Amino acid sequence: MTDLQPYPPRYPFSNTFQSDRLAIVNDGGSIHGISLLAKTSFKRGEFVLPLIGKPAARSYRTIQVDLGRHLDGALMAFMNHSCQPTSIVQARALGVRAAVDLKPGDEITFFYPSTEWNMVRPFECLCGARECIGFVAGAQYLSTEILRRYFINPHIQELTAEAFIHGQALNEQA
C-alpha cells in the first residue's frame, strides 16, 4: 500500500472538507480503484466524517439522504460499497460512523442499499464477503431478510414498508 496522503487538491471539491484522519488513495490495491481510507484509528460507533455536499439530482455519485433528496459531495464519492461494511451512513444525522474498529489503512465502506432505494448505476459486487449480495441495485431489489442484516436508514425502511403495503413485494429470495 502506498503512503496515505490527503486527497489531491486538484479534485473539484477539495476545499469542502479537510481531514488529518482520512485519505483518498488510488494505489491499485483496492478492487474499487480509488478508496477512502482511515489514516488513524476509529473505534466502533465513533464519528468518522460529516456528509457534506450539495443537494443534487440522483446520480451514481450521490447519496440518498431522504425520500427525495440526494447529496453530492467530495468524500462521499470515494466511499465504496461492501457487503461487510466498515461504516454506516446515518442519513438524517448527515454523518458517517465506524461500524467496526478501524485501524490506519482500513477502507471506509458502507452498504449502498442502506441509503439507496434504486441505484442509477447498478453493478456486480466483488467485495468477497461471505454473505455478499452479488448484485447491487438498491434496497428495492433485496429481500427483507437481507436488509435485516444491515443498518438501514429510515427513508429506506419507509420505502420498504410502503412497497409491502402496496403489494410490491421485495425480492424474497435470500
mmCIF file of C-alpha atoms in Angstrom:
data_model
loop_
_atom_site.group_PDB
_atom_site.id
_atom_site.type_symbol
_atom_site.label_atom_id
_atom_site.label_comp_id
_atom_site.label_asym_id
_atom_site.label_seq_id
_atom_site.Cartn_x
_atom_site.Cartn_y
_atom_site.Cartn_z
ATOM 1 C CA MET A 1 0.000 0.000 0.000
ATOM 2 C CA THR A 2 1.209 3.482 -0.732
ATOM 3 C CA ASP A 3 1.774 6.078 1.942
ATOM 4 C CA LEU A 4 -1.553 7.625 2.950
ATOM 5 C CA GLN A 5 -1.718 11.151 1.612
ATOM 6 C CA PRO A 6 -4.556 13.663 1.817
ATOM 7 C CA TYR A 7 -6.760 13.673 -1.238
ATOM 8 C CA PRO A 8 -5.349 15.614 -4.177
ATOM 9 C CA PRO A 9 -6.041 19.362 -4.241
ATOM 10 C CA ARG A 10 -6.997 19.167 -7.929
ATOM 11 C CA TYR A 11 -10.231 17.346 -7.027
ATOM 12 C CA PRO A 12 -13.004 19.955 -7.549
ATOM 13 C CA PHE A 13 -14.463 19.651 -4.043
ATOM 14 C CA SER A 14 -11.117 19.522 -2.238
ATOM 15 C CA ASN A 15 -11.804 22.551 -0.031
ATOM 16 C CA THR A 16 -15.129 21.181 1.217
ATOM 17 C CA PHE A 17 -13.702 19.004 3.991
ATOM 18 C CA GLN A 18 -10.115 18.615 5.116
ATOM 19 C CA SER A 19 -9.128 15.793 7.401
ATOM 20 C CA ASP A 20 -5.965 14.610 9.066
ATOM 21 C CA ARG A 21 -7.807 11.330 9.803
ATOM 22 C CA LEU A 22 -8.875 10.327 6.267
ATOM 23 C CA ALA A 23 -7.186 9.992 2.885
ATOM 24 C CA ILE A 24 -8.266 9.326 -0.687
ATOM 25 C CA VAL A 25 -5.910 6.812 -2.198
ATOM 26 C CA ASN A 26 -5.550 5.370 -5.678
ATOM 27 C CA ASP A 27 -2.861 2.739 -5.205
ATOM 28 C CA GLY A 28 -4.258 -0.076 -7.337
ATOM 29 C CA GLY A 29 -4.548 -2.244 -4.234
ATOM 30 C CA SER A 30 -8.328 -1.988 -3.986
ATOM 31 C CA ILE A 31 -10.930 -3.667 -6.178
ATOM 32 C CA HIS A 32 -12.559 -0.220 -6.296
ATOM 33 C CA GLY A 33 -9.593 1.756 -7.625
ATOM 34 C CA ILE A 34 -9.871 4.978 -5.625
ATOM 35 C CA SER A 35 -10.713 4.478 -1.961
ATOM 36 C CA LEU A 36 -11.347 6.479 1.183
ATOM 37 C CA LEU A 37 -9.032 5.196 3.909
ATOM 38 C CA ALA A 38 -8.571 5.802 7.606
ATOM 39 C CA LYS A 39 -5.271 7.496 8.459
ATOM 40 C CA THR A 40 -5.851 6.981 12.189
ATOM 41 C CA SER A 41 -7.796 4.527 14.324
ATOM 42 C CA PHE A 42 -11.552 4.823 14.839
ATOM 43 C CA LYS A 43 -13.479 2.906 17.487
ATOM 44 C CA ARG A 44 -16.762 1.223 16.581
ATOM 45 C CA GLY A 45 -19.511 3.863 16.776
ATOM 46 C CA GLU A 46 -17.071 6.759 16.524
ATOM 47 C CA PHE A 47 -17.902 9.641 14.187
ATOM 48 C CA VAL A 48 -15.818 9.319 11.008
ATOM 49 C CA LEU A 49 -16.975 12.175 8.788
ATOM 50 C CA PRO A 50 -19.865 14.502 8.065
ATOM 51 C CA LEU A 51 -21.933 14.121 4.909
ATOM 52 C CA ILE A 52 -21.026 17.445 3.376
ATOM 53 C CA GLY A 53 -22.428 18.061 -0.042
ATOM 54 C CA LYS A 54 -24.775 19.953 -2.237
ATOM 55 C CA PRO A 55 -28.345 18.871 -2.982
ATOM 56 C CA ALA A 56 -28.267 17.246 -6.401
ATOM 57 C CA ALA A 57 -30.270 15.160 -8.817
ATOM 58 C CA ARG A 58 -29.919 11.429 -8.221
ATOM 59 C CA SER A 59 -26.749 10.120 -9.854
ATOM 60 C CA TYR A 60 -24.098 7.452 -9.366
ATOM 61 C CA ARG A 61 -22.119 9.957 -7.264
ATOM 62 C CA THR A 62 -24.866 10.960 -4.844
ATOM 63 C CA ILE A 63 -26.069 9.523 -1.550
ATOM 64 C CA GLN A 64 -29.805 9.397 -0.919
ATOM 65 C CA VAL A 65 -30.421 11.077 2.441
ATOM 66 C CA ASP A 66 -34.229 11.207 2.428
ATOM 67 C CA LEU A 67 -37.190 10.075 0.344
ATOM 68 C CA GLY A 68 -36.480 12.535 -2.443
ATOM 69 C CA ARG A 69 -33.196 14.187 -1.525
ATOM 70 C CA HIS A 70 -29.678 13.326 -2.665
ATOM 71 C CA LEU A 71 -26.344 14.915 -1.778
ATOM 72 C CA ASP A 72 -23.232 15.126 -3.927
ATOM 73 C CA GLY A 73 -20.046 15.769 -2.022
ATOM 74 C CA ALA A 74 -16.302 15.352 -2.029
ATOM 75 C CA LEU A 75 -15.536 12.446 0.249
ATOM 76 C CA MET A 76 -18.845 10.652 -0.251
ATOM 77 C CA ALA A 77 -17.888 9.905 -3.846
ATOM 78 C CA PHE A 78 -14.964 7.788 -2.601
ATOM 79 C CA MET A 79 -16.883 5.729 -0.055
ATOM 80 C CA ASN A 80 -17.137 2.368 -1.774
ATOM 81 C CA HIS A 81 -19.714 -0.361 -1.274
ATOM 82 C CA SER A 82 -19.139 -3.514 0.732
ATOM 83 C CA CYS A 83 -21.486 -6.256 1.893
ATOM 84 C CA GLN A 84 -19.293 -6.283 5.015
ATOM 85 C CA PRO A 85 -19.183 -2.506 5.571
ATOM 86 C CA THR A 86 -16.720 -0.743 7.846
ATOM 87 C CA SER A 87 -19.034 2.224 8.399
ATOM 88 C CA ILE A 88 -22.677 3.200 8.495
ATOM 89 C CA VAL A 89 -24.114 6.278 6.849
ATOM 90 C CA GLN A 90 -26.659 7.969 9.095
ATOM 91 C CA ALA A 91 -28.587 9.991 6.560
ATOM 92 C CA ARG A 92 -30.760 12.005 8.958
ATOM 93 C CA ALA A 93 -27.760 12.943 11.080
ATOM 94 C CA LEU A 94 -25.720 13.657 7.924
ATOM 95 C CA GLY A 95 -22.810 11.683 9.302
ATOM 96 C CA VAL A 96 -20.803 8.508 8.996
ATOM 97 C CA ARG A 97 -19.843 6.326 11.969
ATOM 98 C CA ALA A 98 -17.475 3.385 12.196
ATOM 99 C CA ALA A 99 -19.339 0.049 12.072
ATOM 100 C CA VAL A 100 -16.242 -1.758 13.343
ATOM 101 C CA ASP A 101 -12.967 -0.764 14.959
ATOM 102 C CA LEU A 102 -10.821 0.726 12.199
ATOM 103 C CA LYS A 103 -7.058 0.948 12.042
ATOM 104 C CA PRO A 104 -4.888 3.114 9.789
ATOM 105 C CA GLY A 105 -5.121 1.890 6.195
ATOM 106 C CA ASP A 106 -8.617 0.384 6.546
ATOM 107 C CA GLU A 107 -11.029 1.331 3.795
ATOM 108 C CA ILE A 108 -14.167 3.278 4.740
ATOM 109 C CA THR A 109 -17.008 1.369 3.044
ATOM 110 C CA PHE A 110 -20.763 1.236 3.504
ATOM 111 C CA PHE A 111 -23.661 -0.912 2.351
ATOM 112 C CA TYR A 112 -25.121 1.106 -0.538
ATOM 113 C CA PRO A 113 -28.701 -0.224 -0.179
ATOM 114 C CA SER A 114 -28.710 1.258 3.344
ATOM 115 C CA THR A 115 -29.241 4.642 1.688
ATOM 116 C CA GLU A 116 -30.221 3.867 -1.914
ATOM 117 C CA TRP A 117 -33.665 2.618 -2.954
ATOM 118 C CA ASN A 118 -32.998 2.367 -6.692
ATOM 119 C CA MET A 119 -29.489 2.989 -7.953
ATOM 120 C CA VAL A 120 -28.694 4.833 -11.171
ATOM 121 C CA ARG A 121 -25.738 2.566 -11.960
ATOM 122 C CA PRO A 122 -26.200 -0.975 -10.562
ATOM 123 C CA PHE A 123 -23.133 -3.214 -10.519
ATOM 124 C CA GLU A 124 -21.861 -6.689 -9.749
ATOM 125 C CA CYS A 125 -20.402 -6.743 -6.256
ATOM 126 C CA LEU A 126 -16.845 -8.006 -5.936
ATOM 127 C CA CYS A 127 -16.419 -7.447 -2.187
ATOM 128 C CA GLY A 128 -15.849 -11.134 -1.441
ATOM 129 C CA ALA A 129 -17.823 -11.076 1.821
ATOM 130 C CA ARG A 130 -19.215 -14.438 2.915
ATOM 131 C CA GLU A 131 -22.780 -13.146 2.573
ATOM 132 C CA CYS A 132 -22.198 -10.942 -0.479
ATOM 133 C CA ILE A 133 -25.475 -9.939 -2.147
ATOM 134 C CA GLY A 134 -23.933 -10.402 -5.604
ATOM 135 C CA PHE A 135 -25.604 -7.554 -7.471
ATOM 136 C CA VAL A 136 -26.035 -4.055 -6.028
ATOM 137 C CA ALA A 137 -29.038 -2.185 -7.450
ATOM 138 C CA GLY A 138 -30.649 -0.660 -4.359
ATOM 139 C CA ALA A 139 -32.785 -1.777 -1.423
ATOM 140 C CA GLN A 140 -35.838 -2.119 -3.674
ATOM 141 C CA TYR A 141 -34.315 -5.270 -5.161
ATOM 142 C CA LEU A 142 -33.339 -7.001 -1.913
ATOM 143 C CA SER A 143 -35.350 -9.240 0.354
ATOM 144 C CA THR A 144 -36.323 -8.063 3.816
ATOM 145 C CA GLU A 145 -34.217 -10.985 5.078
ATOM 146 C CA ILE A 146 -31.099 -9.442 3.525
ATOM 147 C CA LEU A 147 -31.983 -5.906 4.616
ATOM 148 C CA ARG A 148 -32.333 -7.074 8.238
ATOM 149 C CA ARG A 149 -28.610 -7.916 8.288
ATOM 150 C CA TYR A 150 -27.658 -4.255 7.959
ATOM 151 C CA PHE A 151 -28.193 -0.814 9.413
ATOM 152 C CA ILE A 152 -30.864 0.626 7.108
ATOM 153 C CA ASN A 153 -31.795 4.310 7.092
ATOM 154 C CA PRO A 154 -35.345 5.409 7.977
ATOM 155 C CA HIS A 155 -36.201 6.538 4.428
ATOM 156 C CA ILE A 156 -35.316 3.062 3.102
ATOM 157 C CA GLN A 157 -37.336 1.446 5.908
ATOM 158 C CA GLU A 158 -40.269 3.674 4.944
ATOM 159 C CA LEU A 159 -39.985 2.812 1.250
ATOM 160 C CA THR A 160 -39.751 -0.892 2.102
ATOM 161 C CA ALA A 161 -42.915 -0.710 4.219
ATOM 162 C CA GLU A 162 -44.698 1.261 1.500
ATOM 163 C CA ALA A 163 -43.752 -1.336 -1.134
ATOM 164 C CA PHE A 164 -45.088 -4.094 1.128
ATOM 165 C CA ILE A 165 -48.368 -2.253 1.778
ATOM 166 C CA HIS A 166 -48.893 -1.665 -1.944
ATOM 167 C CA GLY A 167 -48.208 -5.297 -2.754
ATOM 168 C CA GLN A 168 -44.920 -4.570 -4.452
ATOM 169 C CA ALA A 169 -43.171 -7.391 -2.629
ATOM 170 C CA LEU A 170 -39.440 -7.132 -2.384
ATOM 171 C CA ASN A 171 -37.369 -9.946 -3.837
ATOM 172 C CA GLU A 172 -37.866 -12.547 -1.108
ATOM 173 C CA GLN A 173 -35.097 -14.866 -2.211
ATOM 174 C CA ALA A 174 -32.366 -14.506 0.406
#
